[in-house]
Amino acid sequence: MEKEYLDVYDDNGKVTGKVIIRGDKNVKLQKNEHISVAVIFIQNDKNEFLIQKTSKEKGGYFSSTGGHVNMGETPLEAIKREVKEEIGVDISNDEIKEYGFITYDMSLRYLFYLRKNIDVKEVTLQKEEVEYVEFMSISNIKKLIKSGEMLESHGIMFEKILSKIKK
């Protein structure tokens, strides 16, 4: 498998110049050092959100679409790439809204939002990462969060996105 290089960021989301190899167990980040992840919440006109069930290799949890920000990439570039890779949807020309980042574990998790109707029968899944996708109501997503079936970080980010888009 090809090595993935990741920029290291400071607490303010600025690239430090330090680069690590993803998954390198010998790398120890300092308290003020982070890798970066981009996550998008896609909402359709029925006010449902596109949620994916991750593959068994990825834990079989529910989550939103996203992934690591590679070296030299902006979080916005990363989310466009990840959506294309994971579900085969091109969002490069869509009106994507960015809502900053939260710090969770050692990652800065950049939050993106997009209003778009996607036909889930037309998506092309990256089988190594995604088992299936579906649009879900806010109440069903909150049930997944409460039951622990959704990745904890994605549940926290979902609540944050909800608070941002209601304003």
PDB file of C-alpha atoms in Angstrom, residues 23-112:
ATOM      1  CA  GLY A  23      -0.124   5.020  10.615  1.00  0.00           C
ATOM      2  CA  ASP A  24       3.555   5.248  11.621  1.00  0.00           C
ATOM      3  CA  LYS A  25       3.515   3.909  15.191  1.00  0.00           C
ATOM      4  CA  ASN A  26       6.888   5.513  15.952  1.00  0.00           C
ATOM      5  CA  VAL A  27       5.533   9.051  15.540  1.00  0.00           C
ATOM      6  CA  LYS A  28       4.490  10.773  18.737  1.00  0.00           C
ATOM      7  CA  LEU A  29       2.681  14.075  18.315  1.00  0.00           C
ATOM      8  CA  GLN A  30       3.186  16.743  20.973  1.00  0.00           C
ATOM      9  CA  LYS A  31       0.269  18.309  22.879  1.00  0.00           C
ATOM     10  CA  ASN A  32       0.022  21.197  20.403  1.00  0.00           C
ATOM     11  CA  GLU A  33       0.418  19.015  17.266  1.00  0.00           C
ATOM     12  CA  HIS A  34      -2.433  17.505  15.266  1.00  0.00           C
ATOM     13  CA  ILE A  35      -3.213  15.731  12.058  1.00  0.00           C
ATOM     14  CA  SER A  36      -6.205  16.925  10.124  1.00  0.00           C
ATOM     15  CA  VAL A  37      -9.425  15.222   9.036  1.00  0.00           C
ATOM     16  CA  ALA A  38     -12.190  16.646   6.831  1.00  0.00           C
ATOM     17  CA  VAL A  39     -15.814  15.524   7.265  1.00  0.00           C
ATOM     18  CA  ILE A  40     -18.897  16.591   5.319  1.00  0.00           C
ATOM     19  CA  PHE A  41     -22.563  16.430   6.207  1.00  0.00           C
ATOM     20  CA  ILE A  42     -24.728  16.302   3.090  1.00  0.00           C
ATOM     21  CA  GLN A  43     -28.401  17.196   3.562  1.00  0.00           C
ATOM     22  CA  ASN A  44     -31.129  16.624   0.981  1.00  0.00           C
ATOM     23  CA  ASP A  45     -34.330  18.615   0.393  1.00  0.00           C
ATOM     24  CA  LYS A  46     -36.210  16.287   2.791  1.00  0.00           C
ATOM     25  CA  ASN A  47     -33.850  17.490   5.572  1.00  0.00           C
ATOM     26  CA  GLU A  48     -32.248  14.065   5.785  1.00  0.00           C
ATOM     27  CA  PHE A  49     -28.489  13.566   5.985  1.00  0.00           C
ATOM     28  CA  LEU A  50     -26.366  11.151   3.968  1.00  0.00           C
ATOM     29  CA  ILE A  51     -24.920   8.624   6.398  1.00  0.00           C
ATOM     30  CA  GLN A  52     -22.637   5.753   5.570  1.00  0.00           C
ATOM     31  CA  LYS A  53     -22.093   2.427   7.247  1.00  0.00           C
ATOM     32  CA  THR A  54     -18.368   1.806   7.278  1.00  0.00           C
ATOM     33  CA  SER A  55     -16.997  -1.522   6.066  1.00  0.00           C
ATOM     34  CA  LYS A  56     -16.241  -4.265   8.576  1.00  0.00           C
ATOM     35  CA  GLU A  57     -12.505  -3.475   8.095  1.00  0.00           C
ATOM     36  CA  LYS A  58     -13.257   0.098   9.208  1.00  0.00           C
ATOM     37  CA  GLY A  59     -15.286  -1.030  12.233  1.00  0.00           C
ATOM     38  CA  GLY A  60     -18.832  -1.252  10.837  1.00  0.00           C
ATOM     39  CA  TYR A  61     -19.914   2.028  12.435  1.00  0.00           C
ATOM     40  CA  PHE A  62     -22.168   4.693  11.010  1.00  0.00           C
ATOM     41  CA  SER A  63     -20.490   7.960  10.069  1.00  0.00           C
ATOM     42  CA  SER A  64     -20.532  10.793   7.618  1.00  0.00           C
ATOM     43  CA  THR A  65     -18.173  10.950   4.644  1.00  0.00           C
ATOM     44  CA  GLY A  66     -14.640  12.138   5.243  1.00  0.00           C
ATOM     45  CA  GLY A  67     -11.004  11.323   5.723  1.00  0.00           C
ATOM     46  CA  HIS A  68      -7.485  12.538   6.321  1.00  0.00           C
ATOM     47  CA  VAL A  69      -6.142  15.734   4.810  1.00  0.00           C
ATOM     48  CA  ASN A  70      -3.031  14.742   2.871  1.00  0.00           C
ATOM     49  CA  MET A  71       0.221  16.683   2.821  1.00  0.00           C
ATOM     50  CA  GLY A  72      -0.111  19.868   0.773  1.00  0.00           C
ATOM     51  CA  GLU A  73      -3.886  19.611   0.576  1.00  0.00           C
ATOM     52  CA  THR A  74      -6.399  22.025   2.080  1.00  0.00           C
ATOM     53  CA  PRO A  75      -9.281  20.551   4.097  1.00  0.00           C
ATOM     54  CA  LEU A  76     -11.667  21.673   1.321  1.00  0.00           C
ATOM     55  CA  GLU A  77      -9.608  19.856  -1.334  1.00  0.00           C
ATOM     56  CA  ALA A  78      -9.512  16.798   0.922  1.00  0.00           C
ATOM     57  CA  ILE A  79     -13.275  16.637   1.401  1.00  0.00           C
ATOM     58  CA  LYS A  80     -13.899  16.890  -2.336  1.00  0.00           C
ATOM     59  CA  ARG A  81     -11.404  14.049  -2.906  1.00  0.00           C
ATOM     60  CA  GLU A  82     -12.830  11.891  -0.114  1.00  0.00           C
ATOM     61  CA  VAL A  83     -16.438  12.220  -1.343  1.00  0.00           C
ATOM     62  CA  LYS A  84     -15.291  11.213  -4.852  1.00  0.00           C
ATOM     63  CA  GLU A  85     -13.245   8.264  -3.507  1.00  0.00           C
ATOM     64  CA  GLU A  86     -15.721   6.918  -0.947  1.00  0.00           C
ATOM     65  CA  ILE A  87     -19.065   7.377  -2.716  1.00  0.00           C
ATOM     66  CA  GLY A  88     -18.168   8.339  -6.291  1.00  0.00           C
ATOM     67  CA  VAL A  89     -19.911  11.724  -6.187  1.00  0.00           C
ATOM     68  CA  ASP A  90     -18.237  14.817  -7.625  1.00  0.00           C
ATOM     69  CA  ILE A  91     -18.914  17.858  -5.425  1.00  0.00           C
ATOM     70  CA  SER A  92     -16.099  19.998  -6.821  1.00  0.00           C
ATOM     71  CA  ASN A  93     -18.433  22.683  -8.174  1.00  0.00           C
ATOM     72  CA  ASP A  94     -21.009  22.594  -5.371  1.00  0.00           C
ATOM     73  CA  GLU A  95     -21.533  25.263  -2.741  1.00  0.00           C
ATOM     74  CA  ILE A  96     -19.770  23.665   0.199  1.00  0.00           C
ATOM     75  CA  LYS A  97     -19.911  25.545   3.488  1.00  0.00           C
ATOM     76  CA  GLU A  98     -17.035  25.268   5.948  1.00  0.00           C
ATOM     77  CA  TYR A  99     -17.704  25.537   9.681  1.00  0.00           C
ATOM     78  CA  GLY A 100     -14.204  25.519  11.144  1.00  0.00           C
ATOM     79  CA  PHE A 101     -12.856  22.580  13.116  1.00  0.00           C
ATOM     80  CA  ILE A 102     -13.158  20.794  16.412  1.00  0.00           C
ATOM     81  CA  THR A 103     -10.311  19.053  18.200  1.00  0.00           C
ATOM     82  CA  TYR A 104     -11.036  15.409  18.919  1.00  0.00           C
ATOM     83  CA  ASP A 105      -8.310  12.982  19.992  1.00  0.00           C
ATOM     84  CA  MET A 106      -5.177  14.274  18.273  1.00  0.00           C
ATOM     85  CA  SER A 107      -7.063  15.395  15.161  1.00  0.00           C
ATOM     86  CA  LEU A 108      -8.394  18.701  13.972  1.00  0.00           C
ATOM     87  CA  ARG A 109     -11.702  17.715  12.396  1.00  0.00           C
ATOM     88  CA  TYR A 110     -12.807  20.213   9.760  1.00  0.00           C
ATOM     89  CA  LEU A 111     -16.576  20.442   9.372  1.00  0.00           C
ATOM     90  CA  PHE A 112     -18.229  20.884   5.993  1.00  0.00           C
TER      91      PHE A 112
END
